[in-house]
GROMACS .gro file of N, CA, C and O in nm:
model
  484
    1GLN      N    1  -3.316  -9.621   1.610
    1GLN     CA    2  -3.175  -9.610   1.633
    1GLN      C    3  -3.101  -9.690   1.519
    1GLN      O    4  -3.140  -9.798   1.492
    2VAL      N    5  -3.003  -9.628   1.465
    2VAL     CA    6  -2.914  -9.688   1.359
    2VAL      C    7  -2.792  -9.750   1.425
    2VAL      O    8  -2.717  -9.684   1.500
    3GLN      N    9  -2.771  -9.881   1.392
    3GLN     CA   10  -2.649  -9.951   1.438
    3GLN      C   11  -2.524  -9.906   1.370
    3GLN      O   12  -2.525  -9.889   1.246
    4VAL      N   13  -2.425  -9.881   1.447
    4VAL     CA   14  -2.295  -9.847   1.395
    4VAL      C   15  -2.183  -9.929   1.456
    4VAL      O   16  -2.174  -9.945   1.578
    5VAL      N   17  -2.110  -9.999   1.366
    5VAL     CA   18  -2.014 -10.102   1.420
    5VAL      C   19  -1.875 -10.069   1.362
    5VAL      O   20  -1.862 -10.074   1.232
    6GLU      N   21  -1.773 -10.044   1.439
    6GLU     CA   22  -1.638 -10.020   1.399
    6GLU      C   23  -1.552 -10.154   1.410
    6GLU      O   24  -1.586 -10.231   1.501
    7SER      N   25  -1.458 -10.157   1.323
    7SER     CA   26  -1.364 -10.273   1.329
    7SER      C   27  -1.232 -10.233   1.266
    7SER      O   28  -1.224 -10.129   1.205
    8GLY      N   29  -1.135 -10.317   1.292
    8GLY     CA   30  -1.003 -10.294   1.224
    8GLY      C   31  -0.892 -10.235   1.312
    8GLY      O   32  -0.789 -10.225   1.270
    9GLY      N   33  -0.924 -10.211   1.442
    9GLY     CA   34  -0.826 -10.160   1.527
    9GLY      C   35  -0.730 -10.265   1.559
    9GLY      O   36  -0.744 -10.388   1.539
   10GLY      N   37  -0.619 -10.224   1.628
   10GLY     CA   38  -0.507 -10.322   1.664
   10GLY      C   39  -0.386 -10.251   1.709
   10GLY      O   40  -0.394 -10.131   1.743
   11SER      N   41  -0.282 -10.322   1.722
   11SER     CA   42  -0.156 -10.274   1.773
   11SER      C   43  -0.054 -10.272   1.655
   11SER      O   44  -0.031 -10.369   1.589
   12VAL      N   45   0.012 -10.148   1.636
   12VAL     CA   46   0.113 -10.144   1.530
   12VAL      C   47   0.228 -10.057   1.586
   12VAL      O   48   0.223  -9.990   1.688
   13GLN      N   49   0.344 -10.073   1.516
   13GLN     CA   50   0.454  -9.985   1.552
   13GLN      C   51   0.456  -9.847   1.480
   13GLN      O   52   0.379  -9.837   1.383
   14VAL      N   53   0.520  -9.753   1.534
   14VAL     CA   54   0.533  -9.627   1.469
   14VAL      C   55   0.569  -9.640   1.321
   14VAL      O   56   0.656  -9.717   1.289
   15GLY      N   57   0.501  -9.565   1.235
   15GLY     CA   58   0.521  -9.573   1.095
   15GLY      C   59   0.441  -9.676   1.025
   15GLY      O   60   0.432  -9.672   0.903
   16GLY      N   61   0.363  -9.758   1.096
   16GLY     CA   62   0.276  -9.857   1.041
   16GLY      C   63   0.148  -9.803   0.991
   16GLY      O   64   0.116  -9.682   1.008
   17SER      N   65   0.060  -9.900   0.946
   17SER     CA   66  -0.059  -9.861   0.890
   17SER      C   67  -0.171  -9.948   0.936
   17SER      O   68  -0.152 -10.060   0.983
   18LEU      N   69  -0.295  -9.899   0.938
   18LEU     CA   70  -0.407  -9.965   0.983
   18LEU      C   71  -0.527  -9.905   0.908
   18LEU      O   72  -0.534  -9.792   0.879
   19LYS      N   73  -0.634  -9.995   0.880
   19LYS     CA   74  -0.748  -9.949   0.809
   19LYS      C   75  -0.872  -9.977   0.897
   19LYS      O   76  -0.900 -10.100   0.932
   20LEU      N   77  -0.944  -9.873   0.936
   20LEU     CA   78  -1.059  -9.894   1.012
   20LEU      C   79  -1.183  -9.907   0.929
   20LEU      O   80  -1.191  -9.831   0.829
   21THR      N   81  -1.282  -9.976   0.972
   21THR     CA   82  -1.406  -9.990   0.892
   21THR      C   83  -1.525  -9.964   0.988
   21THR      O   84  -1.528  -9.993   1.100
   22CYS      N   85  -1.617  -9.890   0.929
   22CYS     CA   86  -1.744  -9.853   0.997
   22CYS      C   87  -1.861  -9.902   0.912
   22CYS      O   88  -1.875  -9.856   0.803
   23VAL      N   89  -1.939  -9.982   0.970
   23VAL     CA   90  -2.066 -10.029   0.898
   23VAL      C   91  -2.189  -9.973   0.967
   23VAL      O   92  -2.206  -9.991   1.093
   24VAL      N   93  -2.271  -9.899   0.894
   24VAL     CA   94  -2.390  -9.849   0.955
   24VAL      C   95  -2.509  -9.918   0.895
   24VAL      O   96  -2.512  -9.984   0.797
   25GLY      N   97  -2.622  -9.917   0.974
   25GLY     CA   98  -2.742  -9.986   0.935
   25GLY      C   99  -2.796  -9.936   0.808
   25GLY      O  100  -2.789  -9.819   0.779
   26GLN      N  101  -2.862 -10.023   0.734
   26GLN     CA  102  -2.918  -9.986   0.595
   26GLN      C  103  -3.029  -9.893   0.606
   26GLN      O  104  -3.070  -9.840   0.501
   27GLU      N  105  -3.085  -9.869   0.725
   27GLU     CA  106  -3.187  -9.765   0.735
   27GLU      C  107  -3.138  -9.619   0.742
   27GLU      O  108  -3.211  -9.530   0.742
   28TYR      N  109  -2.995  -9.611   0.754
   28TYR     CA  110  -2.933  -9.483   0.760
   28TYR      C  111  -2.943  -9.409   0.618
   28TYR      O  112  -2.927  -9.465   0.520
   29HIS      N  113  -2.971  -9.275   0.639
   29HIS     CA  114  -2.967  -9.194   0.518
   29HIS      C  115  -2.844  -9.104   0.512
   29HIS      O  116  -2.824  -9.022   0.602
   30PHE      N  117  -2.764  -9.124   0.414
   30PHE     CA  118  -2.646  -9.038   0.395
   30PHE      C  119  -2.695  -8.898   0.344
   30PHE      O  120  -2.767  -8.882   0.254
   31THR      N  121  -2.641  -8.797   0.421
   31THR     CA  122  -2.676  -8.673   0.386
   31THR      C  123  -2.567  -8.572   0.402
   31THR      O  124  -2.444  -8.612   0.418
   32THR      N  125  -2.587  -8.443   0.393
   32THR     CA  126  -2.476  -8.344   0.413
   32THR      C  127  -2.443  -8.335   0.561
   32THR      O  128  -2.339  -8.263   0.588
   33CYS      N  129  -2.507  -8.400   0.642
   33CYS     CA  130  -2.466  -8.405   0.785
   33CYS      C  131  -2.337  -8.491   0.799
   33CYS      O  132  -2.246  -8.458   0.873
   34GLY      N  133  -2.319  -8.602   0.718
   34GLY     CA  134  -2.206  -8.670   0.703
   34GLY      C  135  -2.180  -8.774   0.810
   34GLY      O  136  -2.253  -8.788   0.905
   35VAL      N  137  -2.070  -8.847   0.790
   35VAL     CA  138  -2.023  -8.946   0.880
   35VAL      C  139  -1.887  -8.909   0.925
   35VAL      O  140  -1.803  -8.857   0.852
   36GLU      N  141  -1.858  -8.931   1.057
   36GLU     CA  142  -1.733  -8.873   1.114
   36GLU      C  143  -1.666  -8.986   1.192
   36GLU      O  144  -1.723  -9.082   1.244
   37TRP      N  145  -1.530  -8.971   1.203
   37TRP     CA  146  -1.445  -9.047   1.282
   37TRP      C  147  -1.392  -8.963   1.400
   37TRP      O  148  -1.333  -8.855   1.372
   38TYR      N  149  -1.410  -8.998   1.519
   38TYR     CA  150  -1.361  -8.935   1.636
   38TYR      C  151  -1.264  -9.031   1.704
   38TYR      O  152  -1.258  -9.150   1.680
   39ARG      N  153  -1.179  -8.976   1.793
   39ARG     CA  154  -1.093  -9.062   1.876
   39ARG      C  155  -1.082  -9.001   2.013
   39ARG      O  156  -1.101  -8.879   2.032
   40GLN      N  157  -1.059  -9.085   2.107
   40GLN     CA  158  -1.046  -9.042   2.238
   40GLN      C  159  -0.927  -9.120   2.309
   40GLN      O  160  -0.929  -9.242   2.321
   41ALA      N  161  -0.816  -9.047   2.342
   41ALA     CA  162  -0.701  -9.102   2.400
   41ALA      C  163  -0.731  -9.113   2.550
   41ALA      O  164  -0.806  -9.048   2.606
   42GLN      N  165  -0.658  -9.209   2.618
   42GLN     CA  166  -0.670  -9.220   2.761
   42GLN      C  167  -0.651  -9.089   2.840
   42GLN      O  168  -0.552  -9.025   2.822
   43GLY      N  169  -0.751  -9.056   2.914
   43GLY     CA  170  -0.741  -8.938   2.998
   43GLY      C  171  -0.767  -8.808   2.925
   43GLY      O  172  -0.743  -8.701   2.987
   44LYS      N  173  -0.801  -8.814   2.794
   44LYS     CA  174  -0.815  -8.683   2.720
   44LYS      C  175  -0.950  -8.679   2.661
   44LYS      O  176  -1.030  -8.783   2.663
   45GLU      N  177  -0.998  -8.565   2.613
   45GLU     CA  178  -1.118  -8.541   2.555
   45GLU      C  179  -1.136  -8.608   2.419
   45GLU      O  180  -1.035  -8.618   2.348
   46ARG      N  181  -1.254  -8.633   2.379
   46ARG     CA  182  -1.274  -8.686   2.244
   46ARG      C  183  -1.244  -8.574   2.146
   46ARG      O  184  -1.286  -8.454   2.168
   47GLU      N  185  -1.188  -8.616   2.028
   47GLU     CA  186  -1.165  -8.504   1.923
   47GLU      C  187  -1.210  -8.563   1.786
   47GLU      O  188  -1.203  -8.681   1.762
   48LEU      N  189  -1.247  -8.474   1.700
   48LEU     CA  190  -1.285  -8.503   1.564
   48LEU      C  191  -1.159  -8.530   1.481
   48LEU      O  192  -1.076  -8.446   1.483
   49VAL      N  193  -1.161  -8.639   1.418
   49VAL     CA  194  -1.046  -8.679   1.332
   49VAL      C  195  -1.073  -8.644   1.185
   49VAL      O  196  -0.989  -8.591   1.115
   50SER      N  197  -1.187  -8.694   1.137
   50SER     CA  198  -1.215  -8.672   1.001
   50SER      C  199  -1.366  -8.683   0.981
   50SER      O  200  -1.434  -8.744   1.058
   51SER      N  201  -1.417  -8.628   0.866
   51SER     CA  202  -1.554  -8.637   0.829
   51SER      C  203  -1.572  -8.649   0.681
   51SER      O  204  -1.481  -8.600   0.604
   52ILE      N  205  -1.680  -8.703   0.643
   52ILE     CA  206  -1.708  -8.723   0.500
   52ILE      C  207  -1.857  -8.705   0.481
   52ILE      O  208  -1.939  -8.755   0.558
   53ILE      N  209  -1.903  -8.635   0.370
   53ILE     CA  210  -2.049  -8.618   0.344
   53ILE      C  211  -2.078  -8.692   0.223
   53ILE      O  212  -2.006  -8.752   0.151
   54ILE      N  213  -2.212  -8.681   0.188
   54ILE     CA  214  -2.266  -8.754   0.079
   54ILE      C  215  -2.202  -8.744  -0.052
   54ILE      O  216  -2.199  -8.842  -0.130
   55ASP      N  217  -2.143  -8.630  -0.087
   55ASP     CA  218  -2.072  -8.608  -0.215
   55ASP      C  219  -1.927  -8.643  -0.205
   55ASP      O  220  -1.845  -8.623  -0.293
   56ASP      N  221  -1.882  -8.705  -0.091
   56ASP     CA  222  -1.747  -8.753  -0.067
   56ASP      C  223  -1.651  -8.650  -0.030
   56ASP      O  224  -1.530  -8.660  -0.019
   57THR      N  225  -1.705  -8.522  -0.007
   57THR     CA  226  -1.616  -8.412   0.044
   57THR      C  227  -1.567  -8.454   0.183
   57THR      O  228  -1.642  -8.492   0.271
   58ALA      N  229  -1.428  -8.447   0.198
   58ALA     CA  230  -1.371  -8.489   0.322
   58ALA      C  231  -1.300  -8.373   0.393
   58ALA      O  232  -1.244  -8.284   0.337
   59GLU      N  233  -1.295  -8.385   0.527
   59GLU     CA  234  -1.214  -8.296   0.602
   59GLU      C  235  -1.139  -8.376   0.712
   59GLU      O  236  -1.183  -8.481   0.749
   60TYR      N  237  -1.026  -8.311   0.750
   60TYR     CA  238  -0.933  -8.377   0.845
   60TYR      C  239  -0.880  -8.283   0.947
   60TYR      O  240  -0.861  -8.165   0.923
   61ALA      N  241  -0.864  -8.339   1.064
   61ALA     CA  242  -0.790  -8.263   1.166
   61ALA      C  243  -0.648  -8.237   1.123
   61ALA      O  244  -0.591  -8.321   1.054
   62ASP      N  245  -0.590  -8.123   1.160
   62ASP     CA  246  -0.461  -8.088   1.119
   62ASP      C  247  -0.351  -8.199   1.164
   62ASP      O  248  -0.259  -8.221   1.090
   63SER      N  249  -0.386  -8.263   1.270
   63SER     CA  250  -0.288  -8.357   1.327
   63SER      C  251  -0.275  -8.486   1.239
   63SER      O  252  -0.182  -8.562   1.257
   64VAL      N  253  -0.379  -8.513   1.155
   64VAL     CA  254  -0.372  -8.629   1.070
   64VAL      C  255  -0.369  -8.601   0.917
   64VAL      O  256  -0.356  -8.694   0.846
   65LYS      N  257  -0.367  -8.478   0.880
   65LYS     CA  258  -0.361  -8.448   0.741
   65LYS      C  259  -0.241  -8.507   0.671
   65LYS      O  260  -0.131  -8.488   0.723
   66GLY      N  261  -0.259  -8.562   0.563
   66GLY     CA  262  -0.150  -8.628   0.489
   66GLY      C  263  -0.118  -8.761   0.527
   66GLY      O  264  -0.034  -8.831   0.463
   67ARG      N  265  -0.178  -8.813   0.646
   67ARG     CA  266  -0.149  -8.946   0.694
   67ARG      C  267  -0.277  -9.032   0.687
   67ARG      O  268  -0.267  -9.149   0.660
   68PHE      N  269  -0.388  -8.969   0.711
   68PHE     CA  270  -0.517  -9.046   0.716
   68PHE      C  271  -0.604  -9.018   0.596
   68PHE      O  272  -0.597  -8.895   0.541
   69THR      N  273  -0.680  -9.109   0.548
   69THR     CA  274  -0.773  -9.090   0.436
   69THR      C  275  -0.906  -9.151   0.463
   69THR      O  276  -0.915  -9.268   0.493
   70ILE      N  277  -1.010  -9.073   0.468
   70ILE     CA  278  -1.141  -9.119   0.485
   70ILE      C  279  -1.215  -9.144   0.349
   70ILE      O  280  -1.182  -9.071   0.255
   71SER      N  281  -1.287  -9.250   0.347
   71SER     CA  282  -1.365  -9.279   0.219
   71SER      C  283  -1.494  -9.354   0.255
   71SER      O  284  -1.507  -9.395   0.372
   72GLN      N  285  -1.577  -9.377   0.159
   72GLN     CA  286  -1.702  -9.441   0.185
   72GLN      C  287  -1.755  -9.516   0.064
   72GLN      O  288  -1.721  -9.478  -0.051
   73ASP      N  289  -1.830  -9.620   0.080
   73ASP     CA  290  -1.898  -9.695  -0.016
   73ASP      C  291  -2.049  -9.697   0.029
   73ASP      O  292  -2.080  -9.788   0.111
   74ARG      N  293  -2.123  -9.604  -0.009
   74ARG     CA  294  -2.256  -9.587   0.033
   74ARG      C  295  -2.351  -9.711   0.006
   74ARG      O  296  -2.435  -9.742   0.080
   75ALA      N  297  -2.319  -9.779  -0.113
   75ALA     CA  298  -2.389  -9.894  -0.143
   75ALA      C  299  -2.379 -10.002  -0.047
   75ALA      O  300  -2.460 -10.082  -0.033
   76LYS      N  301  -2.261 -10.003   0.022
   76LYS     CA  302  -2.227 -10.108   0.124
   76LYS      C  303  -2.255 -10.051   0.263
   76LYS      O  304  -2.228 -10.125   0.359
   77TYR      N  305  -2.297  -9.929   0.269
   77TYR     CA  306  -2.321  -9.866   0.399
   77TYR      C  307  -2.196  -9.880   0.490
   77TYR      O  308  -2.202  -9.901   0.608
   78THR      N  309  -2.081  -9.842   0.430
   78THR     CA  310  -1.951  -9.864   0.491
   78THR      C  311  -1.865  -9.741   0.479
   78THR      O  312  -1.856  -9.685   0.367
   79ILE      N  313  -1.794  -9.699   0.578
   79ILE     CA  314  -1.707  -9.585   0.583
   79ILE      C  315  -1.573  -9.637   0.630
   79ILE      O  316  -1.567  -9.721   0.727
   80TYR      N  317  -1.464  -9.592   0.571
   80TYR     CA  318  -1.333  -9.640   0.607
   80TYR      C  319  -1.243  -9.522   0.651
   80TYR      O  320  -1.267  -9.410   0.612
   81LEU      N  321  -1.146  -9.558   0.725
   81LEU     CA  322  -1.037  -9.467   0.769
   81LEU      C  323  -0.907  -9.533   0.747
   81LEU      O  324  -0.870  -9.619   0.830
   82GLN      N  325  -0.834  -9.504   0.641
   82GLN     CA  326  -0.705  -9.554   0.623
   82GLN      C  327  -0.600  -9.469   0.701
   82GLN      O  328  -0.597  -9.344   0.679
   83MET      N  329  -0.528  -9.533   0.782
   83MET     CA  330  -0.432  -9.465   0.874
   83MET      C  331  -0.286  -9.515   0.834
   83MET      O  332  -0.253  -9.622   0.849
   84ASP      N  333  -0.211  -9.413   0.783
   84ASP     CA  334  -0.073  -9.447   0.749
   84ASP      C  335   0.025  -9.362   0.833
   84ASP      O  336  -0.017  -9.259   0.888
   85ASN      N  337   0.143  -9.402   0.825
   85ASN     CA  338   0.256  -9.343   0.900
   85ASN      C  339   0.209  -9.308   1.053
   85ASN      O  340   0.211  -9.198   1.094
   86LEU      N  341   0.163  -9.408   1.116
   86LEU     CA  342   0.100  -9.387   1.252
   86LEU      C  343   0.211  -9.345   1.351
   86LEU      O  344   0.321  -9.384   1.343
   87LYS      N  345   0.161  -9.255   1.444
   87LYS     CA  346   0.251  -9.211   1.544
   87LYS      C  347   0.198  -9.248   1.684
   87LYS      O  348   0.077  -9.284   1.689
   88THR      N  349   0.281  -9.244   1.777
   88THR     CA  350   0.231  -9.275   1.921
   88THR      C  351   0.112  -9.197   1.956
   88THR      O  352   0.022  -9.241   2.036
   89GLU      N  353   0.105  -9.068   1.914
   89GLU     CA  354  -0.002  -8.982   1.947
   89GLU      C  355  -0.130  -9.018   1.889
   89GLU      O  356  -0.240  -8.964   1.932
   90ASP      N  357  -0.137  -9.113   1.798
   90ASP     CA  358  -0.258  -9.161   1.739
   90ASP      C  359  -0.323  -9.270   1.823
   90ASP      O  360  -0.437  -9.310   1.795
   91THR      N  361  -0.260  -9.311   1.928
   91THR     CA  362  -0.314  -9.416   2.011
   91THR      C  363  -0.439  -9.360   2.082
   91THR      O  364  -0.440  -9.258   2.147
   92ALA      N  365  -0.550  -9.435   2.058
   92ALA     CA  366  -0.679  -9.392   2.114
   92ALA      C  367  -0.787  -9.497   2.078
   92ALA      O  368  -0.763  -9.584   1.998
   93VAL      N  369  -0.902  -9.476   2.136
   93VAL     CA  370  -1.018  -9.550   2.093
   93VAL      C  371  -1.081  -9.468   1.979
   93VAL      O  372  -1.107  -9.350   1.996
   94TYR      N  373  -1.105  -9.531   1.867
   94TYR     CA  374  -1.159  -9.457   1.752
   94TYR      C  375  -1.315  -9.500   1.735
   94TYR      O  376  -1.354  -9.614   1.741
   95PHE      N  377  -1.390  -9.386   1.720
   95PHE     CA  378  -1.536  -9.406   1.712
   95PHE      C  379  -1.588  -9.352   1.576
   95PHE      O  380  -1.542  -9.254   1.532
   96CYS      N  381  -1.682  -9.425   1.526
   96CYS     CA  382  -1.753  -9.384   1.414
   96CYS      C  383  -1.887  -9.317   1.455
   96CYS      O  384  -1.951  -9.367   1.540
   97ALA      N  385  -1.924  -9.204   1.394
   97ALA     CA  386  -2.042  -9.130   1.425
   97ALA      C  387  -2.121  -9.095   1.301
   97ALA      O  388  -2.066  -9.013   1.232
   98ALA      N  389  -2.235  -9.149   1.286
   98ALA     CA  390  -2.313  -9.122   1.164
   98ALA      C  391  -2.410  -9.008   1.201
   98ALA      O  392  -2.497  -9.020   1.282
   99GLY      N  393  -2.392  -8.894   1.129
   99GLY     CA  394  -2.475  -8.776   1.163
   99GLY      C  395  -2.608  -8.778   1.104
   99GLY      O  396  -2.631  -8.834   0.994
  100TYR      N  397  -2.700  -8.713   1.176
  100TYR     CA  398  -2.837  -8.691   1.120
  100TYR      C  399  -2.888  -8.554   1.179
  100TYR      O  400  -2.833  -8.504   1.270
  101SER      N  401  -2.986  -8.502   1.112
  101SER     CA  402  -3.040  -8.374   1.150
  101SER      C  403  -3.156  -8.380   1.246
  101SER      O  404  -3.239  -8.472   1.235
  102ARG      N  405  -3.166  -8.280   1.327
  102ARG     CA  406  -3.284  -8.262   1.413
  102ARG      C  407  -3.309  -8.110   1.414
  102ARG      O  408  -3.219  -8.037   1.434
  103ARG      N  409  -3.436  -8.075   1.393
  103ARG     CA  410  -3.462  -7.937   1.382
  103ARG      C  411  -3.377  -7.858   1.279
  103ARG      O  412  -3.330  -7.749   1.301
  104ASN      N  413  -3.351  -7.928   1.168
  104ASN     CA  414  -3.271  -7.875   1.057
  104ASN      C  415  -3.125  -7.846   1.083
  104ASN      O  416  -3.063  -7.773   1.029
  105LYS      N  417  -3.072  -7.912   1.195
  105LYS     CA  418  -2.943  -7.898   1.232
  105LYS      C  419  -2.865  -8.030   1.250
  105LYS      O  420  -2.925  -8.124   1.299
  106CYS      N  421  -2.751  -8.038   1.194
  106CYS     CA  422  -2.663  -8.159   1.190
  106CYS      C  423  -2.591  -8.170   1.326
  106CYS      O  424  -2.476  -8.162   1.339
  107ASP      N  425  -2.674  -8.194   1.433
  107ASP     CA  426  -2.617  -8.198   1.565
  107ASP      C  427  -2.632  -8.322   1.639
  107ASP      O  428  -2.617  -8.328   1.765
  108SER      N  429  -2.675  -8.428   1.573
  108SER     CA  430  -2.701  -8.557   1.631
  108SER      C  431  -2.626  -8.663   1.562
  108SER      O  432  -2.598  -8.652   1.443
  109HIS      N  433  -2.593  -8.773   1.637
  109HIS     CA  434  -2.516  -8.879   1.580
  109HIS      C  435  -2.559  -9.014   1.639
  109HIS      O  436  -2.594  -9.029   1.755
  110TYR      N  437  -2.544  -9.116   1.553
  110TYR     CA  438  -2.554  -9.256   1.592
  110TYR      C  439  -2.410  -9.301   1.610
  110TYR      O  440  -2.327  -9.292   1.522
  111TRP      N  441  -2.372  -9.352   1.731
  111TRP     CA  442  -2.233  -9.382   1.766
  111TRP      C  443  -2.212  -9.532   1.769
  111TRP      O  444  -2.291  -9.609   1.812
  112GLY      N  445  -2.089  -9.564   1.726
  112GLY     CA  446  -2.040  -9.700   1.742
  112GLY      C  447  -1.980  -9.722   1.874
  112GLY      O  448  -1.973  -9.632   1.956
  113GLN      N  449  -1.941  -9.845   1.895
  113GLN     CA  450  -1.882  -9.879   2.029
  113GLN      C  451  -1.732  -9.850   2.046
  113GLN      O  452  -1.683  -9.852   2.149
  114GLY      N  453  -1.668  -9.817   1.930
  114GLY     CA  454  -1.519  -9.786   1.934
  114GLY      C  455  -1.437  -9.907   1.907
  114GLY      O  456  -1.470 -10.019   1.928
  115THR      N  457  -1.325  -9.876   1.851
  115THR     CA  458  -1.218  -9.980   1.825
  115THR      C  459  -1.085  -9.921   1.869
  115THR      O  460  -1.049  -9.805   1.840
  116GLN      N  461  -1.009 -10.003   1.944
  116GLN     CA  462  -0.874  -9.959   1.998
  116GLN      C  463  -0.762  -9.955   1.893
  116GLN      O  464  -0.741 -10.058   1.829
  117VAL      N  465  -0.692  -9.843   1.887
  117VAL     CA  466  -0.570  -9.836   1.806
  117VAL      C  467  -0.456  -9.802   1.903
  117VAL      O  468  -0.460  -9.709   1.979
  118THR      N  469  -0.353  -9.890   1.900
  118THR     CA  470  -0.233  -9.864   1.983
  118THR      C  471  -0.110  -9.863   1.892
  118THR      O  472  -0.092  -9.958   1.822
  119VAL      N  473  -0.038  -9.752   1.902
  119VAL     CA  474   0.078  -9.733   1.828
  119VAL      C  475   0.202  -9.725   1.924
  119VAL      O  476   0.199  -9.645   2.014
  120SER      N  477   0.297  -9.816   1.909
  120SER     CA  478   0.410  -9.819   2.003
  120SER      C  479   0.536  -9.789   1.931
  120SER      O  480   0.551  -9.819   1.809
  121SER      N  481   0.638  -9.743   2.001
  121SER     CA  482   0.763  -9.712   1.947
  121SER      C  483   0.858  -9.825   1.966
  121SER      O  484   0.838  -9.923   2.037
   0.00000   0.00000   0.00000
């Protein structure tokens, strides 16, 4: 099991910024499976926010495009999520999930404990 630890959550007002950090254990292998940020708002289902793979190719949910930026420093085993122009709809617990393959499919993840982001008006 690879340890995954998120940090950087907090409370901000609408329009503010926050940077989340995800540190994964050094035994983790970065691959095309990638590392992802998910979020889960109170009473709602978990949703994929952003993902990044070994060559730094990034993808974003439509709801955060232009506002969030994912990046990584593989030498430091660290993945970031820069969150700008935050909206109340961004309020959620944010989880980092480090993907790995089983049976040649990228369908498994090592999960962090989550970090709370609260955006108020």
